XYZ file of C-alpha atoms in Angstrom:
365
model
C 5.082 -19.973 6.658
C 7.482 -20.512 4.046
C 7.682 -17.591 1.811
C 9.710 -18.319 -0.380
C 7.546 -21.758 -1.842
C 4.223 -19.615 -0.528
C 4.911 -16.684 -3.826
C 6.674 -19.421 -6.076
C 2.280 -21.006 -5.792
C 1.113 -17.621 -5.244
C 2.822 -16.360 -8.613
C 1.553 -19.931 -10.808
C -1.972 -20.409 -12.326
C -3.701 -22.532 -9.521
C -7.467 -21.307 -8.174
C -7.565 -20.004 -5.243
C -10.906 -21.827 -4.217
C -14.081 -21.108 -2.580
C -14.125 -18.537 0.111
C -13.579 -19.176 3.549
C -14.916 -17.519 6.995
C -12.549 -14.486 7.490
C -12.844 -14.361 11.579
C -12.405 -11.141 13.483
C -12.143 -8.252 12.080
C -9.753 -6.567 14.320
C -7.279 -7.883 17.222
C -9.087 -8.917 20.149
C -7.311 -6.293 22.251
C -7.636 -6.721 26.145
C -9.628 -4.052 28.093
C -11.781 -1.482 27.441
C -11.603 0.821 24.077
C -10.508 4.393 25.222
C -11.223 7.209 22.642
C -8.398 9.536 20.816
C -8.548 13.115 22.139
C -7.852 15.358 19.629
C -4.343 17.020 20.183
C -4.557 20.832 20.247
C -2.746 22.726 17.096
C 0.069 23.845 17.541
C 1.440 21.199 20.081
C 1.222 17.329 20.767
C 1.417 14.584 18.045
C -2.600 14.345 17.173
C -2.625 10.635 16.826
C -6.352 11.001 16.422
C -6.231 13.017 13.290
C -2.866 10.941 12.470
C -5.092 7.048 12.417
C -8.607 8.690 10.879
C -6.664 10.144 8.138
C -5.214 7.034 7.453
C -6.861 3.463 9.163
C -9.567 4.027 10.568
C -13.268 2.543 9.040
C -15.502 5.301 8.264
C -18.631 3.107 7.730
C -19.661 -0.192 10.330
C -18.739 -2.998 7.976
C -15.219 -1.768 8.411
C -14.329 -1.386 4.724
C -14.339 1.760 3.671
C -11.192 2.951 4.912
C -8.386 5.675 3.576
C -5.993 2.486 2.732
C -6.760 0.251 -0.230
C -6.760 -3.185 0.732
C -6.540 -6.105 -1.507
C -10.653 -7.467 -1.603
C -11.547 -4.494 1.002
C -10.420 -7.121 3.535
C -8.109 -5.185 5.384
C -5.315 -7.400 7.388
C -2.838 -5.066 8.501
C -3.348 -4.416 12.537
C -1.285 -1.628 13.757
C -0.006 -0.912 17.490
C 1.453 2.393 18.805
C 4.406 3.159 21.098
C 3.831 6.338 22.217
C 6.585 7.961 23.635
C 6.346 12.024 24.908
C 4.294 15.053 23.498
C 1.526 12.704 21.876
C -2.137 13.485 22.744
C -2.159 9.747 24.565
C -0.224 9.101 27.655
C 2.855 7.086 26.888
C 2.480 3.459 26.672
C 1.944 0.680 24.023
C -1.700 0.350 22.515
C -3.700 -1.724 20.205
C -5.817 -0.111 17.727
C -9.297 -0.644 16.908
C -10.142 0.830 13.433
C -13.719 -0.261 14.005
C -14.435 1.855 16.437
C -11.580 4.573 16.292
C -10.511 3.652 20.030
C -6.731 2.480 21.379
C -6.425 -0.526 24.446
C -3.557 0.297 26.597
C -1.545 -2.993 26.323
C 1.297 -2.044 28.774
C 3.444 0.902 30.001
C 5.741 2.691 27.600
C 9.034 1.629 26.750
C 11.674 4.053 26.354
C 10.457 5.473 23.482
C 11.350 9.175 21.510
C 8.959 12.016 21.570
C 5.700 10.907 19.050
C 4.458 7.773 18.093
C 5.731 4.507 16.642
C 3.547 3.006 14.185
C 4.037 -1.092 14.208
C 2.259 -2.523 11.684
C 1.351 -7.047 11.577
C -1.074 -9.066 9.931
C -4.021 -11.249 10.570
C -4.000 -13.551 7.322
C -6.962 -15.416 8.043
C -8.731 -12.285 6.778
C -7.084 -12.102 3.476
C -6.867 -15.938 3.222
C -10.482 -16.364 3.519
C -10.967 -14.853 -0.179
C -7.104 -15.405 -2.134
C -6.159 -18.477 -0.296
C -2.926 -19.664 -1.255
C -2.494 -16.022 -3.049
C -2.869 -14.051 -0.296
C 0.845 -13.637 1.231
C 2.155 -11.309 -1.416
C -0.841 -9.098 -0.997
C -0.564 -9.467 2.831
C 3.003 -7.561 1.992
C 1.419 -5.319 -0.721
C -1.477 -4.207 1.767
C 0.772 -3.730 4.669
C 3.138 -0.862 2.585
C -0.099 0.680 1.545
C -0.837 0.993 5.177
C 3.061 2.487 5.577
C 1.940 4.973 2.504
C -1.149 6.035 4.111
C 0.779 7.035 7.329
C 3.181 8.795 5.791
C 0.923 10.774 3.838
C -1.503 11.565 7.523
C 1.724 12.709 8.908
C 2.207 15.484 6.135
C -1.079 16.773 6.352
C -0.512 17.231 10.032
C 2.389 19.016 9.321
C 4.549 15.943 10.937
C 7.795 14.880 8.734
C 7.737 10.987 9.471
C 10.600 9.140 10.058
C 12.780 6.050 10.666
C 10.299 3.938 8.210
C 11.381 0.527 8.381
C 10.358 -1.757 5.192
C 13.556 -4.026 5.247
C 11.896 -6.996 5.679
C 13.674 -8.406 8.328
C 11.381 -9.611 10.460
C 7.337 -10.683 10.142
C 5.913 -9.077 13.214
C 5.893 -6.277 12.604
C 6.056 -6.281 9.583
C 6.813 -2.527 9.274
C 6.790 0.214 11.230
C 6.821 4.805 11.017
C 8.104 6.896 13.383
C 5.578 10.062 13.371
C 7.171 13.111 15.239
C 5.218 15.946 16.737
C 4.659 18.859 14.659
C 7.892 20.638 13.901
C 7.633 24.638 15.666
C 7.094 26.950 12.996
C 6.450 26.321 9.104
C 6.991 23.520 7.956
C 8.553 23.314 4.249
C 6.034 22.552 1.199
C 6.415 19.021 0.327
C 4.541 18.508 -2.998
C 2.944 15.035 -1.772
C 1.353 16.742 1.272
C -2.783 16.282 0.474
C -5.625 17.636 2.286
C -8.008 15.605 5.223
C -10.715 15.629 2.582
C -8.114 14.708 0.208
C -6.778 11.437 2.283
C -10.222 10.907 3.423
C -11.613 10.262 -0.215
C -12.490 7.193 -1.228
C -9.248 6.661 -3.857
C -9.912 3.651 -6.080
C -11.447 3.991 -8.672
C -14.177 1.231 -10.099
C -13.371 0.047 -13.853
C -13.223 1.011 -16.537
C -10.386 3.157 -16.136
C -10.239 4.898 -19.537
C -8.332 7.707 -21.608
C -4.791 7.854 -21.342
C -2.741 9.926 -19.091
C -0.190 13.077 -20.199
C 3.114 11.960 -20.546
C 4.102 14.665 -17.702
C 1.875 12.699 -15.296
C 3.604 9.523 -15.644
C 6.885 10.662 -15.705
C 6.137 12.112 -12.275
C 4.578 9.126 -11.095
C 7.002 6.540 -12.043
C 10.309 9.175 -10.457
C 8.129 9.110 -7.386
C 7.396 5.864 -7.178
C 10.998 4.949 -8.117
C 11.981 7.405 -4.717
C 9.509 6.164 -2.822
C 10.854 2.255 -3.597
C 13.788 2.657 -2.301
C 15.711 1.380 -5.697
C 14.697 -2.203 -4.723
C 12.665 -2.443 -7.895
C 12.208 -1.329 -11.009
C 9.306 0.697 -12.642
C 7.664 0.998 -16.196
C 4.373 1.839 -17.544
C 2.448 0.190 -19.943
C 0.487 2.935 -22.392
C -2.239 2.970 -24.574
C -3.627 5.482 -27.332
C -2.628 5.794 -30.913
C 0.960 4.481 -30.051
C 0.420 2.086 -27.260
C 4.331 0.755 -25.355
C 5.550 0.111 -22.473
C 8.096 3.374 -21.006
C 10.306 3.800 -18.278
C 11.132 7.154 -16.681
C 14.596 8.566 -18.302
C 16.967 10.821 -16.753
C 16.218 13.514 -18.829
C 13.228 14.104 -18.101
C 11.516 12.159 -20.679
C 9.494 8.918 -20.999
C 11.863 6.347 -22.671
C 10.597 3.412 -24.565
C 11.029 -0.242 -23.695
C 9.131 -2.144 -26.275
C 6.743 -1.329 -28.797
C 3.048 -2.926 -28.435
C 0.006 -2.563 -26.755
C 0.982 -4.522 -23.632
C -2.115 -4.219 -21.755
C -4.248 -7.531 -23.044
C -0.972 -9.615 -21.388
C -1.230 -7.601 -18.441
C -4.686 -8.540 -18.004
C -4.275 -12.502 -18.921
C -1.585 -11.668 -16.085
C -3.738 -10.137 -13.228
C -6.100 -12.623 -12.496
C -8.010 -12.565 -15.740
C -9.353 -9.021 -15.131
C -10.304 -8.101 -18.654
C -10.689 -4.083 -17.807
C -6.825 -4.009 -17.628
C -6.847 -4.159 -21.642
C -8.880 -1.199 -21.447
C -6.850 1.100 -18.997
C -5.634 4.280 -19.698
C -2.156 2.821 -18.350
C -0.915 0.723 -15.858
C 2.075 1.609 -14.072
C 4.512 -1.852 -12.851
C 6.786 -2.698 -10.784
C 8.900 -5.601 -11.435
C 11.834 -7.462 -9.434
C 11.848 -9.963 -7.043
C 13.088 -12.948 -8.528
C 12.687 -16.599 -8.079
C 15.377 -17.532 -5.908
C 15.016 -14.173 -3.887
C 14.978 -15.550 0.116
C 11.987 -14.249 2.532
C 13.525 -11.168 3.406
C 13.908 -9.951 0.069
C 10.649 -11.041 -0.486
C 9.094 -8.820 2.223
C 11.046 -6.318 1.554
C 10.313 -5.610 -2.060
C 6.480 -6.439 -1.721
C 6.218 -3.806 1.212
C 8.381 -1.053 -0.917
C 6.149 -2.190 -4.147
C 3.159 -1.607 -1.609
C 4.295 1.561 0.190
C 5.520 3.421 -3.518
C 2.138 2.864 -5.160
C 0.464 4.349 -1.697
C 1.825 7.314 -2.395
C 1.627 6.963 -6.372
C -2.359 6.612 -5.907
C -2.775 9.307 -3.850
C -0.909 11.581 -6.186
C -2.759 10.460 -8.980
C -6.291 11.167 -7.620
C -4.795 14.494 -6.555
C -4.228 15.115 -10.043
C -7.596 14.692 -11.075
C -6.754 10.504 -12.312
C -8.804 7.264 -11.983
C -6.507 5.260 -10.216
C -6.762 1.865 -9.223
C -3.976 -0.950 -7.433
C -3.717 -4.355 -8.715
C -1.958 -7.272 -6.393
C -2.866 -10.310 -7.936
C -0.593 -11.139 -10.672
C -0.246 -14.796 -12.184
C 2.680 -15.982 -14.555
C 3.586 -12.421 -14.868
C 7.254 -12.259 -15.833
C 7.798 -9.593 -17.639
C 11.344 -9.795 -17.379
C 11.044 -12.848 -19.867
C 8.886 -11.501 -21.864
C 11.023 -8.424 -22.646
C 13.710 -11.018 -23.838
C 15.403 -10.966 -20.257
C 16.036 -14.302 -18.596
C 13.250 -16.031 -17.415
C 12.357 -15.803 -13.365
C 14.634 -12.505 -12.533
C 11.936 -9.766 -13.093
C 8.302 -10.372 -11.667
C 6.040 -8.037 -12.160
C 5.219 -7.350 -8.072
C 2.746 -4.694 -8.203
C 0.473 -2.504 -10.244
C -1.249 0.620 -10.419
C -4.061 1.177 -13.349
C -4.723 4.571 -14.273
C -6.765 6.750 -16.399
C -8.525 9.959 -17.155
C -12.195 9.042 -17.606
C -13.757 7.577 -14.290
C -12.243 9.371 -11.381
C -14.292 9.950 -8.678
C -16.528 6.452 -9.059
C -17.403 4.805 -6.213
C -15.009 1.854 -4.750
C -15.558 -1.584 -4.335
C -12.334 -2.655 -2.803
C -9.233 -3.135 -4.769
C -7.845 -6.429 -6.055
């Protein structure tokens, strides 16, 4: 696949068509599904706890799951290299999310103590709804699946590590180091949520009304700044009496951008979805331009992906209606902000607000 010309089409105005059959599932892993003991606390990595906190399907159709998906399709496979003190003999397995089991593919490679998270795609799943838009969401869904790990790993009292979103290669496409538990007390890390917490359905349906406090998303666009990496950059788009779009300053405060209710542009921009006017805010992150090469690409789509993870799930914690949004047409907002044309793209978004947390999800778009 060439990225590069496959987000130049993704990014333009063209229908994505009628849907298409979206095959398996899940890999067709070889041999028999063994089941996840749980690990006993304190002591081994619990990679059961670690993949139902964060992949696995809690209903049969396979799409309710603790990671929002573009469509509730779900492409991101994940394998584990389990090295020493994990609650599964070493060796590399497949992962069913289906059925919460693990295939033993082959013996373990020299691995350190935990569990390597590797994390590819089957596009055919996503491609069977977005068609030619799928590939940036492929990206977006597979740092969401980065951000959900991470966050399992805190509430297991694991610190994750050696998270790899450089884009460098396409299988896998990313990959987490999860350590066992650390002896002793861990230290408080303000991000670390609760099983019922991660377990939670987290995206909200439309509409996502009343606008957030200024505190909130100052903390949510410094985290999701952090959590990027610096490979994009991050605004909000507000509404209320004195709708703008705001950036987080280094004082503390939110700093204005530009003056105007930017929301109905957002909307024309995501696909035509008309609740986006209506949002309490929408948080954005913007980068990637037009002559960026397929590494770059990857790269900031998986950070974009991975930084509103862990956004979202900070959000919800706070008591907001949160909600991502992947599909964005025309959307330079770069441009639009009197920058030169093709330089900043909005990448990613995450609609918030204060009036419809706790709704039931549909799937995220």
């Amino acid at each position: 696949m060439d990225l590069v010309t496959a987000l130049a089409r993704a990014r333009g105005t063209e229908s994505p068509g009628s849907d298409a059959p979206a095959g398996r599932p899940v890999p067709d892993w070889p041999g028999p599904g063994r089941a996840l003991p749980p690990a006993p606390r304190p002591g081994p990595l619990d990679l059961d706890g670690l993949l139902r906190l964060s992949l696995a399907a809690a209903d049969p159709t396979g799409r309710l799951r603790p990671t929002p998906s573009a469509g509730a399709l779900h492409p991101v496979d994940a394998t584990l290299v389990v090295g020493d003190d994990c609650s599964l003999p070493p060796g590399r397995y497949g992962y069913d999310p289906l059925r919460h089991r693990v295939h033993h593919l082959s013996p373990a490679p020299a691995a350190a103590p935990g569990a390597t998270v590797e994390l590819t795609v089957t596009p055919r799943r996503t491609t069977s709804h977005y068609g030619h838009r799928a590939w940036p969401l492929l990206l977006l869904d597979t740092g969401h699946a980065a951000a959900a790990l991470h966050l399992a790993a805190l509430a297991l009292g694991c610190r994750p590590t050696a998270l790899r979103l450089d884009g460098a290669t396409d299988r896998p496409q990313a990959s987490l180091h999860v350590p066992p538990p650390a002896a002793g007390a861990a230290p408080p890390d303000p991000e670390t949520a609760t099983a019922s917490d991660l377990l939670a359905r987290r995206s909200a349906e439309p509409p996502l009304t009343g606008t957030p406090q200024a505190a909130d998303l100052y903390d949510l666009l410094a985290l999701a700044r952090t959590a990027g990496n610096g490979h994009l950059s991050w605004c909000a788009a507000v509404g209320g009496p004195a709708p703008a779009l705001v950036e987080a300053a280094p004082d503390g405060t939110l700093r204005r951008l530009a003056a105007g209710d930017a929301r109905p542009a957002l909307a024309a921009w995501a696909a035509g979805q008309a609740w986006i006017a209506r949002a309490g805010a929408v948080l954005l992150a913007y980068g990637c331009p037009t002559d960026a090469d397929a590494r770059r690409i990857r790269r900031d789509h998986l950070h974009a992906g991975y930084a509103v993870g862990r956004a979202q799930t900070v959000a919800v914690r706070r008591g907001l209606a949160a909600r991502a949004v992947g599909s964005w047409q025309r959307a330079d907002l770069g441009a639009a902000l009197g920058g030169a044309p093709e330089r900043n793209w909005i990448v990613h978004g995450l609609a918030l607000g204060t009036g419809s947390a706790g709704r039931p999800e549909k799937g995220n778009s």
